[in-house]
PDB file of C-alpha atoms in Angstrom:
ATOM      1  CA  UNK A 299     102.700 195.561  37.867  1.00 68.00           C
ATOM      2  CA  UNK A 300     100.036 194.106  35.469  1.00 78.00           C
ATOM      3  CA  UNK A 301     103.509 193.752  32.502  1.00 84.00           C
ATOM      4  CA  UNK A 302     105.531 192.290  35.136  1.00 87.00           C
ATOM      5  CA  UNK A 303     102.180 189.771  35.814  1.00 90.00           C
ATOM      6  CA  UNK A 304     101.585 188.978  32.298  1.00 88.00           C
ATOM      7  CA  UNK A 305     105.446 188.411  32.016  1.00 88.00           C
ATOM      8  CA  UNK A 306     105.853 185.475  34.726  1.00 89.00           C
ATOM      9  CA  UNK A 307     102.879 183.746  33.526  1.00 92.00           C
ATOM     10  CA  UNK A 308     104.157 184.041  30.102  1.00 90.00           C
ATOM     11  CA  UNK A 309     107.208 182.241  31.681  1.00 91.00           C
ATOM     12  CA  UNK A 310     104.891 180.087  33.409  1.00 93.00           C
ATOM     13  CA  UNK A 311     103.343 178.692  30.308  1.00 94.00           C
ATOM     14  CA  UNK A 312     106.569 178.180  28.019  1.00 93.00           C
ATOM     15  CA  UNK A 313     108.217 176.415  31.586  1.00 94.00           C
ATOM     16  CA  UNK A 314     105.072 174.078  31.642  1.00 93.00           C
ATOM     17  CA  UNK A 315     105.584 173.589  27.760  1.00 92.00           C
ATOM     18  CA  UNK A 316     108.903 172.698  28.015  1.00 94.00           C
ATOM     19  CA  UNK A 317     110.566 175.904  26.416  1.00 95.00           C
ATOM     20  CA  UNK A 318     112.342 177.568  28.984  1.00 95.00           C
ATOM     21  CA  UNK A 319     113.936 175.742  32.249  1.00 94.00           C
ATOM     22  CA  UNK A 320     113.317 175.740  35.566  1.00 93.00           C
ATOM     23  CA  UNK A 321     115.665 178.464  35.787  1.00 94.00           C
ATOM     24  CA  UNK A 322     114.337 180.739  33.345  1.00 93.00           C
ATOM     25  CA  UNK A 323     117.115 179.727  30.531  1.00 95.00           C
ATOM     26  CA  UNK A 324     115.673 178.462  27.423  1.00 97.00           C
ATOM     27  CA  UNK A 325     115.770 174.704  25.829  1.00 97.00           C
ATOM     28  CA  UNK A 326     118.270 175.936  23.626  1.00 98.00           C
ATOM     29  CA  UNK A 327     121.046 177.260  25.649  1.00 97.00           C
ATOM     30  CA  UNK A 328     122.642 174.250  25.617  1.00 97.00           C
ATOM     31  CA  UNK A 329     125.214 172.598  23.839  1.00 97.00           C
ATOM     32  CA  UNK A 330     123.890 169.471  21.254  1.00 97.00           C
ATOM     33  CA  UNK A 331     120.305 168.008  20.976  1.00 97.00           C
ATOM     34  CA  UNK A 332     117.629 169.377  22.309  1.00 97.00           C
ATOM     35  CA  UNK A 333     114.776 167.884  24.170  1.00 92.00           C
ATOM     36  CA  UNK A 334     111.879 167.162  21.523  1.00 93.00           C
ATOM     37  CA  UNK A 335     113.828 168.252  18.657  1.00 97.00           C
ATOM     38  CA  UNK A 336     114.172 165.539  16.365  1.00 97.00           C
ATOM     39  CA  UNK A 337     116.926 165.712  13.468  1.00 97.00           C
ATOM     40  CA  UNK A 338     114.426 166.756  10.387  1.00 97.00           C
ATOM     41  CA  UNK A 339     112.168 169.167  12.469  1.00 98.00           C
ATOM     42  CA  UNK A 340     110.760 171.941  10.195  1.00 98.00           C
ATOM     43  CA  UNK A 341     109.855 175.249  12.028  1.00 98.00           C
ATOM     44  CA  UNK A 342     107.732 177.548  10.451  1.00 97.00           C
ATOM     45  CA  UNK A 343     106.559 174.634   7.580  1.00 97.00           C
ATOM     46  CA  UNK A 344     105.045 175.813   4.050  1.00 96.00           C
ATOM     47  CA  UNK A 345     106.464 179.545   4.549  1.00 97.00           C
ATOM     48  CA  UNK A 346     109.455 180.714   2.775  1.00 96.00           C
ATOM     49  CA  UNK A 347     110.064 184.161   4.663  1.00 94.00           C
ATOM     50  CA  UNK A 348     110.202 184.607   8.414  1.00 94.00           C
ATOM     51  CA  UNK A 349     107.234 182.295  10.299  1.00 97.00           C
ATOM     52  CA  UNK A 350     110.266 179.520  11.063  1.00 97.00           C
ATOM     53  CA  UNK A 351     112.308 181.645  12.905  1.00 97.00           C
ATOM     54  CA  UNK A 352     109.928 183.091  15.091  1.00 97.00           C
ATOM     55  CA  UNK A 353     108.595 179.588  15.374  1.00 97.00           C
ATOM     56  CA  UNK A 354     112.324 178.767  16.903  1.00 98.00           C
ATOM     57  CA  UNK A 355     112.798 181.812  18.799  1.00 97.00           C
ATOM     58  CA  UNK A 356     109.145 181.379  20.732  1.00 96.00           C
ATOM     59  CA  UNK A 357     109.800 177.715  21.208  1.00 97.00           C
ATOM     60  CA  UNK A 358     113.381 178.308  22.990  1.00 97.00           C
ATOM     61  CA  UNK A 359     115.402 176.614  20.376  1.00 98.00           C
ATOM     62  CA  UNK A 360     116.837 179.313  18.800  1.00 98.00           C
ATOM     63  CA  UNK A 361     116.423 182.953  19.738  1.00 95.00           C
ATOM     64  CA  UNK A 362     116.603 186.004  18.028  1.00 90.00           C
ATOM     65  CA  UNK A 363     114.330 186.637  14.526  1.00 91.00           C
ATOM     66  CA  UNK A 364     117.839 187.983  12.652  1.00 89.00           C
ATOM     67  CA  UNK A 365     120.687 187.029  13.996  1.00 90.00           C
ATOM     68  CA  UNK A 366     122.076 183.780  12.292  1.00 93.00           C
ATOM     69  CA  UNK A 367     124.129 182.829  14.742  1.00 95.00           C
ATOM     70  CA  UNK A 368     123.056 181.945  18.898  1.00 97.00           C
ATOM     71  CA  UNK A 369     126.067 182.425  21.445  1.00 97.00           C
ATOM     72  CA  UNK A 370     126.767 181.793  24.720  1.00 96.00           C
ATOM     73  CA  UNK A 371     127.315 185.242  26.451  1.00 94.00           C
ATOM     74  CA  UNK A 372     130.010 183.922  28.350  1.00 94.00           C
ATOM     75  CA  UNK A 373     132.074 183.278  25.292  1.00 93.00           C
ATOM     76  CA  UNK A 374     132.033 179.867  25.932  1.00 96.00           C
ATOM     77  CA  UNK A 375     130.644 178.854  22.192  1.00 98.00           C
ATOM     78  CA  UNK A 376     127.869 179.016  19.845  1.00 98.00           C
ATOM     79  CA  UNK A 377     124.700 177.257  20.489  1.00 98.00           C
ATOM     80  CA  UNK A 378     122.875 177.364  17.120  1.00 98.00           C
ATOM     81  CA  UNK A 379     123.375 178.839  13.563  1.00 97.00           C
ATOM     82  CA  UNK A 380     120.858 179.541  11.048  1.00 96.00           C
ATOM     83  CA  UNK A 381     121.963 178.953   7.328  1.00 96.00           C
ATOM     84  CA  UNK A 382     119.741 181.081   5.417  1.00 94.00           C
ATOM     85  CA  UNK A 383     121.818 183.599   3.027  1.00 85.00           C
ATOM     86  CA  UNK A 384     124.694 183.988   0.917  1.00 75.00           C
ATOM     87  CA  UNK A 385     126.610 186.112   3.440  1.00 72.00           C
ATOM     88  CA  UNK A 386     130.012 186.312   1.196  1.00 69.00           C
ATOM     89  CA  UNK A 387     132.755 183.768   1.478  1.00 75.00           C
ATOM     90  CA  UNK A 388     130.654 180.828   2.810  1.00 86.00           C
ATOM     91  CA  UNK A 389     130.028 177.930   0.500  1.00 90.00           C
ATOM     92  CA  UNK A 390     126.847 176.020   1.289  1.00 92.00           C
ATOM     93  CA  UNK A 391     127.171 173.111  -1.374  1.00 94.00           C
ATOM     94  CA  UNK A 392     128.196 170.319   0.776  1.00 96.00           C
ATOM     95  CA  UNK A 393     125.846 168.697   3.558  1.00 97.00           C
ATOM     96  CA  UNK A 394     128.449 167.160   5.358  1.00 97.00           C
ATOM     97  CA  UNK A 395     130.702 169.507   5.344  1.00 97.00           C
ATOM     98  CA  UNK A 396     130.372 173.920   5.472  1.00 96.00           C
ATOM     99  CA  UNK A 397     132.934 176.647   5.001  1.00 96.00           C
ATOM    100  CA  UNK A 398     131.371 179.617   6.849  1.00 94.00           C
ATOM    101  CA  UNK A 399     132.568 183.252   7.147  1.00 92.00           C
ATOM    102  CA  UNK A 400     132.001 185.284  10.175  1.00 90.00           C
ATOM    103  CA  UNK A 401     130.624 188.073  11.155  1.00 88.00           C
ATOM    104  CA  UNK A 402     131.588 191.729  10.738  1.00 84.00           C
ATOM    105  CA  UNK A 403     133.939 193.676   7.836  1.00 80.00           C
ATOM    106  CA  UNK A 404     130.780 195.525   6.758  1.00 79.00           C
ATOM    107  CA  UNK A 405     129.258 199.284   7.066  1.00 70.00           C
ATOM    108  CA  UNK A 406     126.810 200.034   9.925  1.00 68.00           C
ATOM    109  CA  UNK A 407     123.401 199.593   8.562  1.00 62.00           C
ATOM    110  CA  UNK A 408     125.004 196.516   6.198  1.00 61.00           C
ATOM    111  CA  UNK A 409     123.177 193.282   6.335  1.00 63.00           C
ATOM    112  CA  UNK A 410     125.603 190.033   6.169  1.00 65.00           C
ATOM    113  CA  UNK A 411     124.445 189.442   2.321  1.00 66.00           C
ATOM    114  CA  UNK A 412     126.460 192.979   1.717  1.00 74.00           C
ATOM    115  CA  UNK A 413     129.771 192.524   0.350  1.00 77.00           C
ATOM    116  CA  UNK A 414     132.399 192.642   2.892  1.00 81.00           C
ATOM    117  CA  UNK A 415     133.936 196.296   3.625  1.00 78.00           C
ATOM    118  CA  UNK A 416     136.807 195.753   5.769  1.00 87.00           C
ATOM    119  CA  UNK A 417     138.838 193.313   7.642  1.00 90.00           C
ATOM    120  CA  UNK A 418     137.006 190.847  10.154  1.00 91.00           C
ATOM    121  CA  UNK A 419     138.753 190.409  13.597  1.00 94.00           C
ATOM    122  CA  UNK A 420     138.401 187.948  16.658  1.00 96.00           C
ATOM    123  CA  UNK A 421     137.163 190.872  18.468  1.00 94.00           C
ATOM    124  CA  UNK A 422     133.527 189.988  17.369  1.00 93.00           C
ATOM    125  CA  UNK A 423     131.825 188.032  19.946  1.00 95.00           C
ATOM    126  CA  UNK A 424     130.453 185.787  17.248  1.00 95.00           C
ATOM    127  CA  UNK A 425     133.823 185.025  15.929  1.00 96.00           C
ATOM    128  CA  UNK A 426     134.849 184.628  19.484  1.00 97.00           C
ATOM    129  CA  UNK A 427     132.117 181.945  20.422  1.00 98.00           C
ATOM    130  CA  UNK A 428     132.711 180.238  17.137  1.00 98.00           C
ATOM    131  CA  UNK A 429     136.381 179.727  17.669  1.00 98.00           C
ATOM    132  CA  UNK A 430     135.620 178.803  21.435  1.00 98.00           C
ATOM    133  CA  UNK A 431     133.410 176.033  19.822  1.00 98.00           C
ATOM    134  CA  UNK A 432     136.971 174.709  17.907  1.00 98.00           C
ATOM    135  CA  UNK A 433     138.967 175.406  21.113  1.00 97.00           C
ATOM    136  CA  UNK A 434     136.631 173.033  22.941  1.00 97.00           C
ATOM    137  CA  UNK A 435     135.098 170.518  21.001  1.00 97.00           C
ATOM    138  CA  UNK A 436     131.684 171.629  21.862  1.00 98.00           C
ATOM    139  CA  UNK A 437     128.788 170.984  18.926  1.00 98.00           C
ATOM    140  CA  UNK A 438     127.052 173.396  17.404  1.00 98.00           C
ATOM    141  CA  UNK A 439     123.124 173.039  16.272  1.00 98.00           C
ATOM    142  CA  UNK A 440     122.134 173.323  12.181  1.00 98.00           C
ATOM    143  CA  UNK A 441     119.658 174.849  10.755  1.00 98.00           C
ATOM    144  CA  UNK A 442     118.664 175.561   7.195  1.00 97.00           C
ATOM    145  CA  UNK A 443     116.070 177.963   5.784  1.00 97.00           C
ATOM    146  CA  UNK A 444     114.139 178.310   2.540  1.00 97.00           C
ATOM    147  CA  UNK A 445     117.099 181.317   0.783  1.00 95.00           C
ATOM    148  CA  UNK A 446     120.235 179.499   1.717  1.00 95.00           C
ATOM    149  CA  UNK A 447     121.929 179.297  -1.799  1.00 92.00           C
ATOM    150  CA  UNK A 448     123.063 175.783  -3.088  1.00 92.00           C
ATOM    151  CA  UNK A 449     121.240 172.383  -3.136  1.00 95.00           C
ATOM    152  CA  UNK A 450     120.287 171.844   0.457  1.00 96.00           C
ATOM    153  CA  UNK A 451     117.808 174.836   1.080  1.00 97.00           C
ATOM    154  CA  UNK A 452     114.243 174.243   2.146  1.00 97.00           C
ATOM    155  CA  UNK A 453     112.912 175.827  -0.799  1.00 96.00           C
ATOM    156  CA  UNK A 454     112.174 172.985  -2.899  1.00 91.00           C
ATOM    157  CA  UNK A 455     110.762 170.800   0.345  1.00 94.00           C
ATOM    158  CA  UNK A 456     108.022 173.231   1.274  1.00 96.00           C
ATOM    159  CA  UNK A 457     110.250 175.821   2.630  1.00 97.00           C
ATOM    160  CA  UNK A 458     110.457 176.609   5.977  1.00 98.00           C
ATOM    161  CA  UNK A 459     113.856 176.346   8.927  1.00 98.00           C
ATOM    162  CA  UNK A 460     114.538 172.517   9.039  1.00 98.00           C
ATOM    163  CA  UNK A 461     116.961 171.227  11.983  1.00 98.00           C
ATOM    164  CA  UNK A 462     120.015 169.026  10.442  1.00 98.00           C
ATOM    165  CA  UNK A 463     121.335 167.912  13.331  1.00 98.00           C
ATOM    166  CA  UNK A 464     125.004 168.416  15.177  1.00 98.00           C
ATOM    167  CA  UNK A 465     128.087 169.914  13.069  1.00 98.00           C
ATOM    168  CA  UNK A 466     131.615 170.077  15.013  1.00 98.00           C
ATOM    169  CA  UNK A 467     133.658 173.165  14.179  1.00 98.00           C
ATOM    170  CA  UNK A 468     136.928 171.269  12.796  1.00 98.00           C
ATOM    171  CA  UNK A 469     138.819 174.792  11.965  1.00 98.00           C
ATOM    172  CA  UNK A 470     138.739 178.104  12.556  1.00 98.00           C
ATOM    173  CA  UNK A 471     141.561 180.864  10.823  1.00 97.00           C
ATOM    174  CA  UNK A 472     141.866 184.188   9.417  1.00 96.00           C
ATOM    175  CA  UNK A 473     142.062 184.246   5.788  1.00 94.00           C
ATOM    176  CA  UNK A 474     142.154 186.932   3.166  1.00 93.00           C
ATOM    177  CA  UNK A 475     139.328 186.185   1.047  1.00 88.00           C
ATOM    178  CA  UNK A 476     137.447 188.693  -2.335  1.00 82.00           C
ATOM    179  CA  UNK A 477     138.922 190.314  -4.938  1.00 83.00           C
ATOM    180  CA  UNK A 478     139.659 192.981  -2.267  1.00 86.00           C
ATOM    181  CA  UNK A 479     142.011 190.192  -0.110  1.00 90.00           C
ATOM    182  CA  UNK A 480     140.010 191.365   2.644  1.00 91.00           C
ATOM    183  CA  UNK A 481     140.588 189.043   6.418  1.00 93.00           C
ATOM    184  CA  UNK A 482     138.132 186.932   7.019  1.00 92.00           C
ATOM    185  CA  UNK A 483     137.230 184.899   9.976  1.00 93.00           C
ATOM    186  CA  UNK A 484     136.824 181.579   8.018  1.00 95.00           C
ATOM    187  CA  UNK A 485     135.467 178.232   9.785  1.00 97.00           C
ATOM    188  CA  UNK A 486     135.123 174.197   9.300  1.00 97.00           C
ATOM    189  CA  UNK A 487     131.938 172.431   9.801  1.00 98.00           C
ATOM    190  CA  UNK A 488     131.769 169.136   9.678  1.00 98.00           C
ATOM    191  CA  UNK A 489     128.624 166.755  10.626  1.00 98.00           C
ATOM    192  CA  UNK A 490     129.145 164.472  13.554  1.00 97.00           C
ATOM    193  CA  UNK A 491     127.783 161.374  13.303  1.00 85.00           C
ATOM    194  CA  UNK A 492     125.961 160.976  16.911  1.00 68.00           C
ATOM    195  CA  UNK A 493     122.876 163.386  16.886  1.00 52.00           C
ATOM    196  CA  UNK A 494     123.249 162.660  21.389  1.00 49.00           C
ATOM    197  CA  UNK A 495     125.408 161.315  23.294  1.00 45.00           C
ATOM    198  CA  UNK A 496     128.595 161.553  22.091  1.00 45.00           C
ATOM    199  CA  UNK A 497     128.487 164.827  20.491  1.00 45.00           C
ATOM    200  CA  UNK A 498     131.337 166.334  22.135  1.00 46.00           C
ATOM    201  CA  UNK A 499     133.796 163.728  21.284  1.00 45.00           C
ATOM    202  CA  UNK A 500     132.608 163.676  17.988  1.00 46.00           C
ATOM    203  CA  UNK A 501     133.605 166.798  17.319  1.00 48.00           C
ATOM    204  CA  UNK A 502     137.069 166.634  19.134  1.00 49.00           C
ATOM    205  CA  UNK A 503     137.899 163.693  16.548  1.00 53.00           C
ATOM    206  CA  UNK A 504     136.871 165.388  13.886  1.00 50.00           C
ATOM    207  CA  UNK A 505     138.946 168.556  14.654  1.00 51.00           C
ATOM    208  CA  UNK A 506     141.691 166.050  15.640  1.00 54.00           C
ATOM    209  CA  UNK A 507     141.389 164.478  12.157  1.00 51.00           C
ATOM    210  CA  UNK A 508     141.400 167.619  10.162  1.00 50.00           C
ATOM    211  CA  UNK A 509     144.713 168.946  12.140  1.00 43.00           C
ATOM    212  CA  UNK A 510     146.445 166.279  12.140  1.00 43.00           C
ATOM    213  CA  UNK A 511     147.169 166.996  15.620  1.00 34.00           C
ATOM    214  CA  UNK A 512     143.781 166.984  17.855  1.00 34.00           C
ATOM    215  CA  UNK A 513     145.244 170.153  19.252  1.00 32.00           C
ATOM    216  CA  UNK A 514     143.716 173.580  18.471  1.00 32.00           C
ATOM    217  CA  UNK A 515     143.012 173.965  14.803  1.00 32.00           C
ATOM    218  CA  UNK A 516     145.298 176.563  12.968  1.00 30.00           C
ATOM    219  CA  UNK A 517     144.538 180.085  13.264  1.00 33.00           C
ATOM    220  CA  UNK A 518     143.127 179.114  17.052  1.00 33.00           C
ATOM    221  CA  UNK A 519     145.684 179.953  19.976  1.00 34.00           C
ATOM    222  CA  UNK A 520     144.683 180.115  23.851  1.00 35.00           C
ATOM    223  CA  UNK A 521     144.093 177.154  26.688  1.00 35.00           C
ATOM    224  CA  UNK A 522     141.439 174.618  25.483  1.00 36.00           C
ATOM    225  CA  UNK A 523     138.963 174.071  27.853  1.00 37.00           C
ATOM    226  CA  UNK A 524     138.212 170.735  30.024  1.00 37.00           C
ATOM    227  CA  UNK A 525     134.519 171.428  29.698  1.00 39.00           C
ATOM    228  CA  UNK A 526     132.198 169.327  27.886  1.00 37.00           C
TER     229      UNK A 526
END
């Protein structure tokens, strides 16, 4: 009884702080912006391992102290992804614009910096969301850390997990990718220019521009939701 005490008035206080909702859901289970969060927001400020991330995961907006990416468990889409490591076919050099590889294709016990093992498949409920997020036009939330590879990590600003805004995920297809030709779940980020607002439109244009269509991107089959 005193754990399940300590528990609601730990829910209490992060409610009264603004972390967690009414309902009990966090700030960050949410599609685009979130409350407080300004574009530029550095968790976790001066330290280059893991203080940012359990800065975001106390504060609600983003959970988890590993996992890169934050998913709806209804398979809806992805909330938030943390760039933060070279995790194989991804190629960080661009703002604007990010080629990111999914998740799975390695050994149990393999972090995502191992080399890929085997094929990736849409059976991974981060591949899922991701795709989901291209189906539907929904945002997903930025972040970079202080080991990302490439020109836009923290580590030359004072380190830390700094918030880069909203990114629309423009495609989403299986590739073969390595020296192995291994599939890979390969996907499109683009920057949207709106950090509110118009989020969700953004990103349909920008998926509509990169198709050619505004239909789903290639690769991507199923209904497309109404949703926003």
């Amino acid at each position: 009884e005193d754990d399940r005490a300590e528990l609601a008035a730990q829910r209490r206080a992060q409610q009264q702080s603004g972390y967690r909702l009414a309902d009990g859901r966090w700030r960050g289970e949410r599609y685009g912006p979130v409350r407080g969060v300004a574009v530029g927001t550095v968790f976790g400020a001066g330290d280059y391992q893991r203080k940012g991330r359990f800065e975001m995961s106390e504060t609600g907006f983003h959970a988890g102290h590993v996992q890169p990416e934050w998913h709806d468990p209804s398979g809806a889409g992805c909330w938030s992804l943390v760039l933060n490591n070279d995790n194989g076919q991804s190629d960080f050099s661009s703002f604007e614009t990010v080629a990111y590889a999914g998740a799975g294709g390695r050994n149990r016990g393999q972090n995502r910096t191992a080399a890929q093992s085997y094929d990736q498949s849409w059976d991974s409920a981060v591949n899922r969301a991701l795709r989901a997020n291209c189906e539907n036009g929904r945002p997903v939330r930025v972040v970079r850390g202080p080991k990302l590879p490439g020109p836009h990590s923290t580590a030359t600003s004072g380190g830390g997990f700094r918030y880069d805004g909203l990114y629309g995920v423009t495609k989403a297809e299986m590739v073969r990718t390595g020296p192995k030709h291994l599939q890979t779940c390969m996907f499109t980020l683009q920057r949207l220019e709106s950090s509110c607002g118009d989020e969700v439109e953004d990103a349909k244009k920008k998926r509509g521009a990169a198709t050619g269509t505004g239909r789903d991107a290639p690769g991507v089959r199923g209904k497309r939701s109404r949703k926003r």
